mmCIF file of C-alpha atoms in Angstrom:
data_model
loop_
_atom_site.group_PDB
_atom_site.id
_atom_site.type_symbol
_atom_site.label_atom_id
_atom_site.label_comp_id
_atom_site.label_asym_id
_atom_site.label_seq_id
_atom_site.Cartn_x
_atom_site.Cartn_y
_atom_site.Cartn_z
ATOM 1 C CA UNK A 1 -24.220 22.779 11.423
ATOM 2 C CA UNK A 2 -22.215 25.618 13.719
ATOM 3 C CA UNK A 3 -21.585 22.942 16.442
ATOM 4 C CA UNK A 4 -20.318 20.560 13.730
ATOM 5 C CA UNK A 5 -18.077 23.158 12.483
ATOM 6 C CA UNK A 6 -16.935 23.871 16.187
ATOM 7 C CA UNK A 7 -16.599 20.252 16.580
ATOM 8 C CA UNK A 8 -14.260 20.058 13.515
ATOM 9 C CA UNK A 9 -12.328 22.977 14.613
ATOM 10 C CA UNK A 10 -11.719 21.336 18.176
ATOM 11 C CA UNK A 11 -10.713 18.015 16.323
ATOM 12 C CA UNK A 12 -8.266 20.054 14.053
ATOM 13 C CA UNK A 13 -6.728 21.620 17.056
ATOM 14 C CA UNK A 14 -6.616 18.250 18.875
ATOM 15 C CA UNK A 15 -4.672 16.562 16.120
ATOM 16 C CA UNK A 16 -2.275 19.573 15.672
ATOM 17 C CA UNK A 17 -1.364 19.601 19.518
ATOM 18 C CA UNK A 18 -0.842 15.631 19.393
ATOM 19 C CA UNK A 19 1.319 16.020 15.985
ATOM 20 C CA UNK A 20 3.034 18.824 17.310
ATOM 21 C CA UNK A 21 3.756 17.751 20.477
ATOM 22 C CA UNK A 22 4.967 14.061 19.611
ATOM 23 C CA UNK A 23 7.355 15.722 17.298
ATOM 24 C CA UNK A 24 8.590 18.586 19.478
ATOM 25 C CA UNK A 25 8.979 15.753 22.079
ATOM 26 C CA UNK A 26 10.430 12.795 20.608
ATOM 27 C CA UNK A 27 11.399 13.181 17.027
ATOM 28 C CA UNK A 28 14.860 12.683 18.505
ATOM 29 C CA UNK A 29 14.016 8.969 18.598
ATOM 30 C CA UNK A 30 14.194 8.573 14.853
ATOM 31 C CA UNK A 31 17.864 8.127 15.166
ATOM 32 C CA UNK A 32 17.640 5.598 17.985
ATOM 33 C CA UNK A 33 18.370 2.286 16.055
ATOM 34 C CA UNK A 34 17.387 -0.793 17.144
ATOM 35 C CA UNK A 35 17.731 -1.991 20.952
ATOM 36 C CA UNK A 36 17.082 -4.850 23.346
ATOM 37 C CA UNK A 37 13.999 -7.040 22.017
ATOM 38 C CA UNK A 38 13.856 -5.007 18.639
ATOM 39 C CA UNK A 39 16.370 -7.400 17.400
ATOM 40 C CA UNK A 40 14.206 -10.450 18.421
ATOM 41 C CA UNK A 41 11.014 -8.985 16.755
ATOM 42 C CA UNK A 42 12.360 -7.195 13.643
ATOM 43 C CA UNK A 43 12.608 -9.955 11.171
ATOM 44 C CA UNK A 44 10.552 -11.554 8.757
ATOM 45 C CA UNK A 45 7.556 -13.814 9.814
ATOM 46 C CA UNK A 46 6.889 -17.036 7.947
ATOM 47 C CA UNK A 47 3.001 -17.530 7.350
ATOM 48 C CA UNK A 48 3.323 -20.702 9.454
ATOM 49 C CA UNK A 49 4.485 -18.577 12.563
ATOM 50 C CA UNK A 50 1.690 -15.960 11.784
ATOM 51 C CA UNK A 51 -0.929 -18.652 11.950
ATOM 52 C CA UNK A 52 0.545 -20.414 14.955
ATOM 53 C CA UNK A 53 0.742 -17.081 16.963
ATOM 54 C CA UNK A 54 -3.224 -17.337 17.143
ATOM 55 C CA UNK A 55 -3.137 -20.708 18.814
ATOM 56 C CA UNK A 56 -0.078 -20.598 21.102
ATOM 57 C CA UNK A 57 2.564 -18.191 22.295
ATOM 58 C CA UNK A 58 3.807 -14.966 20.560
ATOM 59 C CA UNK A 59 7.493 -16.267 20.710
ATOM 60 C CA UNK A 60 7.917 -19.889 19.222
ATOM 61 C CA UNK A 61 11.611 -19.700 20.111
ATOM 62 C CA UNK A 62 10.975 -19.441 23.694
ATOM 63 C CA UNK A 63 13.129 -16.512 24.236
ATOM 64 C CA UNK A 64 10.350 -14.365 25.373
ATOM 65 C CA UNK A 65 7.509 -15.181 28.238
ATOM 66 C CA UNK A 66 5.057 -17.191 26.362
ATOM 67 C CA UNK A 67 2.210 -14.881 26.160
ATOM 68 C CA UNK A 68 -0.687 -14.940 23.765
ATOM 69 C CA UNK A 69 -0.121 -11.964 21.219
ATOM 70 C CA UNK A 70 -1.349 -12.957 17.692
ATOM 71 C CA UNK A 71 -2.261 -9.487 16.552
ATOM 72 C CA UNK A 72 0.979 -8.107 17.868
ATOM 73 C CA UNK A 73 2.929 -10.706 15.854
ATOM 74 C CA UNK A 74 0.590 -9.813 12.693
ATOM 75 C CA UNK A 75 1.481 -6.095 13.098
ATOM 76 C CA UNK A 76 5.362 -6.873 13.321
ATOM 77 C CA UNK A 77 4.908 -9.026 10.286
ATOM 78 C CA UNK A 78 3.327 -6.365 8.489
ATOM 79 C CA UNK A 79 5.573 -3.691 9.719
ATOM 80 C CA UNK A 80 8.579 -5.876 8.782
ATOM 81 C CA UNK A 81 7.120 -6.232 5.245
ATOM 82 C CA UNK A 82 6.944 -2.536 4.715
ATOM 83 C CA UNK A 83 9.881 -1.101 6.256
ATOM 84 C CA UNK A 84 12.493 -4.212 6.617
ATOM 85 C CA UNK A 85 15.568 -3.230 8.835
ATOM 86 C CA UNK A 86 15.071 0.884 8.377
ATOM 87 C CA UNK A 87 15.103 1.753 12.113
ATOM 88 C CA UNK A 88 14.219 5.380 11.266
ATOM 89 C CA UNK A 89 11.066 4.171 9.598
ATOM 90 C CA UNK A 90 10.278 1.867 12.311
ATOM 91 C CA UNK A 91 10.673 4.800 14.797
ATOM 92 C CA UNK A 92 8.453 7.154 12.715
ATOM 93 C CA UNK A 93 5.525 4.303 13.127
ATOM 94 C CA UNK A 94 6.046 5.098 16.852
ATOM 95 C CA UNK A 95 5.524 8.705 16.275
ATOM 96 C CA UNK A 96 2.479 8.517 14.296
ATOM 97 C CA UNK A 97 1.243 6.004 16.634
ATOM 98 C CA UNK A 98 1.987 7.939 19.344
ATOM 99 C CA UNK A 99 0.289 11.126 17.880
ATOM 100 C CA UNK A 100 -2.635 9.236 16.978
ATOM 101 C CA UNK A 101 -3.247 7.951 20.815
ATOM 102 C CA UNK A 102 -2.535 11.438 22.057
ATOM 103 C CA UNK A 103 -5.308 13.040 19.728
ATOM 104 C CA UNK A 104 -7.670 9.987 20.848
ATOM 105 C CA UNK A 105 -7.065 10.806 24.552
ATOM 106 C CA UNK A 106 -8.026 14.569 23.794
ATOM 107 C CA UNK A 107 -10.908 13.172 21.825
ATOM 108 C CA UNK A 108 -12.002 11.245 24.743
ATOM 109 C CA UNK A 109 -11.650 13.952 26.805
ATOM 110 C CA UNK A 110 -13.618 16.293 24.655
ATOM 111 C CA UNK A 111 -16.449 14.033 24.108
ATOM 112 C CA UNK A 112 -16.801 13.683 28.042
ATOM 113 C CA UNK A 113 -16.581 17.238 28.962
ATOM 114 C CA UNK A 114 -17.263 19.292 25.393
ATOM 115 C CA UNK A 115 -14.679 21.660 26.769
ATOM 116 C CA UNK A 116 -12.101 22.397 24.218
ATOM 117 C CA UNK A 117 -9.465 23.305 26.775
ATOM 118 C CA UNK A 118 -9.989 20.094 28.617
ATOM 119 C CA UNK A 119 -9.250 18.172 25.413
ATOM 120 C CA UNK A 120 -6.180 19.938 24.530
ATOM 121 C CA UNK A 121 -5.042 19.768 28.269
ATOM 122 C CA UNK A 122 -5.571 16.178 28.066
ATOM 123 C CA UNK A 123 -3.866 15.685 24.697
ATOM 124 C CA UNK A 124 -0.693 17.869 26.222
ATOM 125 C CA UNK A 125 -0.621 15.815 29.379
ATOM 126 C CA UNK A 126 -0.668 12.467 27.311
ATOM 127 C CA UNK A 127 2.195 13.773 25.230
ATOM 128 C CA UNK A 128 4.234 15.220 28.273
ATOM 129 C CA UNK A 129 4.059 12.353 30.777
ATOM 130 C CA UNK A 130 7.004 11.136 31.964
ATOM 131 C CA UNK A 131 6.029 7.334 31.280
ATOM 132 C CA UNK A 132 5.504 7.979 27.627
ATOM 133 C CA UNK A 133 9.049 8.068 26.267
ATOM 134 C CA UNK A 134 9.918 4.322 27.735
ATOM 135 C CA UNK A 135 6.358 3.059 27.578
ATOM 136 C CA UNK A 136 5.233 4.084 24.216
ATOM 137 C CA UNK A 137 7.764 5.862 22.071
ATOM 138 C CA UNK A 138 11.449 5.027 22.123
ATOM 139 C CA UNK A 139 11.270 1.187 22.341
ATOM 140 C CA UNK A 140 10.028 -0.198 18.886
ATOM 141 C CA UNK A 141 8.982 -3.462 20.447
ATOM 142 C CA UNK A 142 6.407 -1.382 22.450
ATOM 143 C CA UNK A 143 4.364 -0.374 19.687
ATOM 144 C CA UNK A 144 2.329 -3.019 20.906
ATOM 145 C CA UNK A 145 1.455 -0.775 23.616
ATOM 146 C CA UNK A 146 0.481 1.737 21.350
ATOM 147 C CA UNK A 147 -1.945 -0.215 19.424
ATOM 148 C CA UNK A 148 -3.675 -1.428 22.382
ATOM 149 C CA UNK A 149 -3.901 2.235 24.029
ATOM 150 C CA UNK A 150 -5.311 3.188 20.473
ATOM 151 C CA UNK A 151 -7.954 0.255 20.539
ATOM 152 C CA UNK A 152 -8.700 1.140 24.224
ATOM 153 C CA UNK A 153 -9.418 4.617 23.433
ATOM 154 C CA UNK A 154 -11.620 3.939 20.168
ATOM 155 C CA UNK A 155 -13.634 1.593 22.611
ATOM 156 C CA UNK A 156 -14.215 4.564 25.232
ATOM 157 C CA UNK A 157 -15.092 6.839 22.423
ATOM 158 C CA UNK A 158 -17.453 4.188 20.905
ATOM 159 C CA UNK A 159 -18.985 3.498 24.215
ATOM 160 C CA UNK A 160 -19.579 7.123 24.974
ATOM 161 C CA UNK A 161 -21.115 7.514 21.696
ATOM 162 C CA UNK A 162 -23.432 4.581 22.134
ATOM 163 C CA UNK A 163 -24.040 4.059 25.915
ATOM 164 C CA UNK A 164 -27.695 5.172 25.858
ATOM 165 C CA UNK A 165 -28.561 3.248 22.661
ATOM 166 C CA UNK A 166 -29.912 -0.325 22.390
ATOM 167 C CA UNK A 167 -27.958 -3.225 23.335
ATOM 168 C CA UNK A 168 -27.027 -4.041 19.638
ATOM 169 C CA UNK A 169 -24.905 -0.781 19.333
ATOM 170 C CA UNK A 170 -22.603 -2.180 22.195
ATOM 171 C CA UNK A 171 -21.520 -5.143 19.989
ATOM 172 C CA UNK A 172 -18.779 -3.344 18.458
ATOM 173 C CA UNK A 173 -17.237 -3.202 22.171
ATOM 174 C CA UNK A 174 -16.687 -6.807 22.058
ATOM 175 C CA UNK A 175 -14.733 -6.895 18.932
ATOM 176 C CA UNK A 176 -12.563 -3.979 20.489
ATOM 177 C CA UNK A 177 -12.089 -5.967 23.711
ATOM 178 C CA UNK A 178 -11.005 -9.212 21.651
ATOM 179 C CA UNK A 179 -8.852 -7.114 19.695
ATOM 180 C CA UNK A 180 -7.055 -5.643 22.812
ATOM 181 C CA UNK A 181 -6.786 -8.875 24.306
ATOM 182 C CA UNK A 182 -5.125 -10.727 21.141
ATOM 183 C CA UNK A 183 -2.749 -7.305 21.032
ATOM 184 C CA UNK A 184 -1.569 -8.019 24.642
ATOM 185 C CA UNK A 185 -3.070 -10.090 27.301
ATOM 186 C CA UNK A 186 -3.913 -7.271 29.771
ATOM 187 C CA UNK A 187 -6.346 -5.818 27.263
ATOM 188 C CA UNK A 188 -8.644 -8.461 28.829
ATOM 189 C CA UNK A 189 -9.500 -5.721 31.102
ATOM 190 C CA UNK A 190 -11.484 -3.638 28.593
#
C-alpha cells in the first residue's frame, strides 16, 4: 500500500512540474494568434474531406506536401468544431497537450528508473529544452507533433509495463504504432 501512495505522490509531483513548467515557460504563447500554416488548417472540414484523408493526402488543395496524416486532419476538424477561430483557445490546447507530454516523459523516466528525482529532472528537461517552443508549443499546426509525442510516450509506458508478459499483451503496441503513423508519417519508426 505504501508504494502505491509513493507512486501517486511521484505522479502528482511530475504532473505539477509539467503543468507549472508549461505555464511558466510558455503561457505567453496564448497571445500569439495564428501564423503560417495555421491559416490553412484552422477551418471547418467537410465529412467528405475527413473520409478522403484516410485514403489520400492530408491536403486535398495540394498546398502542403502530400503526406498521409488522417488522424491529424481528424484532430484539426474536432479542434475547429470546439474552438472555431479563437486563437487563444487553440494555443491553450497546445499548452495542455505540452504539459501532458512533459508529464508522460517524466512518467517514462520514473518507470524506467524508479527514482523520483530522475522523473522530475526528465520532466523539467522536456519543458525547458530549447527545441520545444518552435517544435511543440508556439505553432498551432504543430499540435500534430504533440499528439504524436503523446502516443509514442504512452507506447513506451505500455511496453515497459508489459515487456515480460506474453505476446498478447504487446498487441496494443500495434494500435499505438498505427495511430502514430496516421498522425504523422515519421511515426512509422514506432
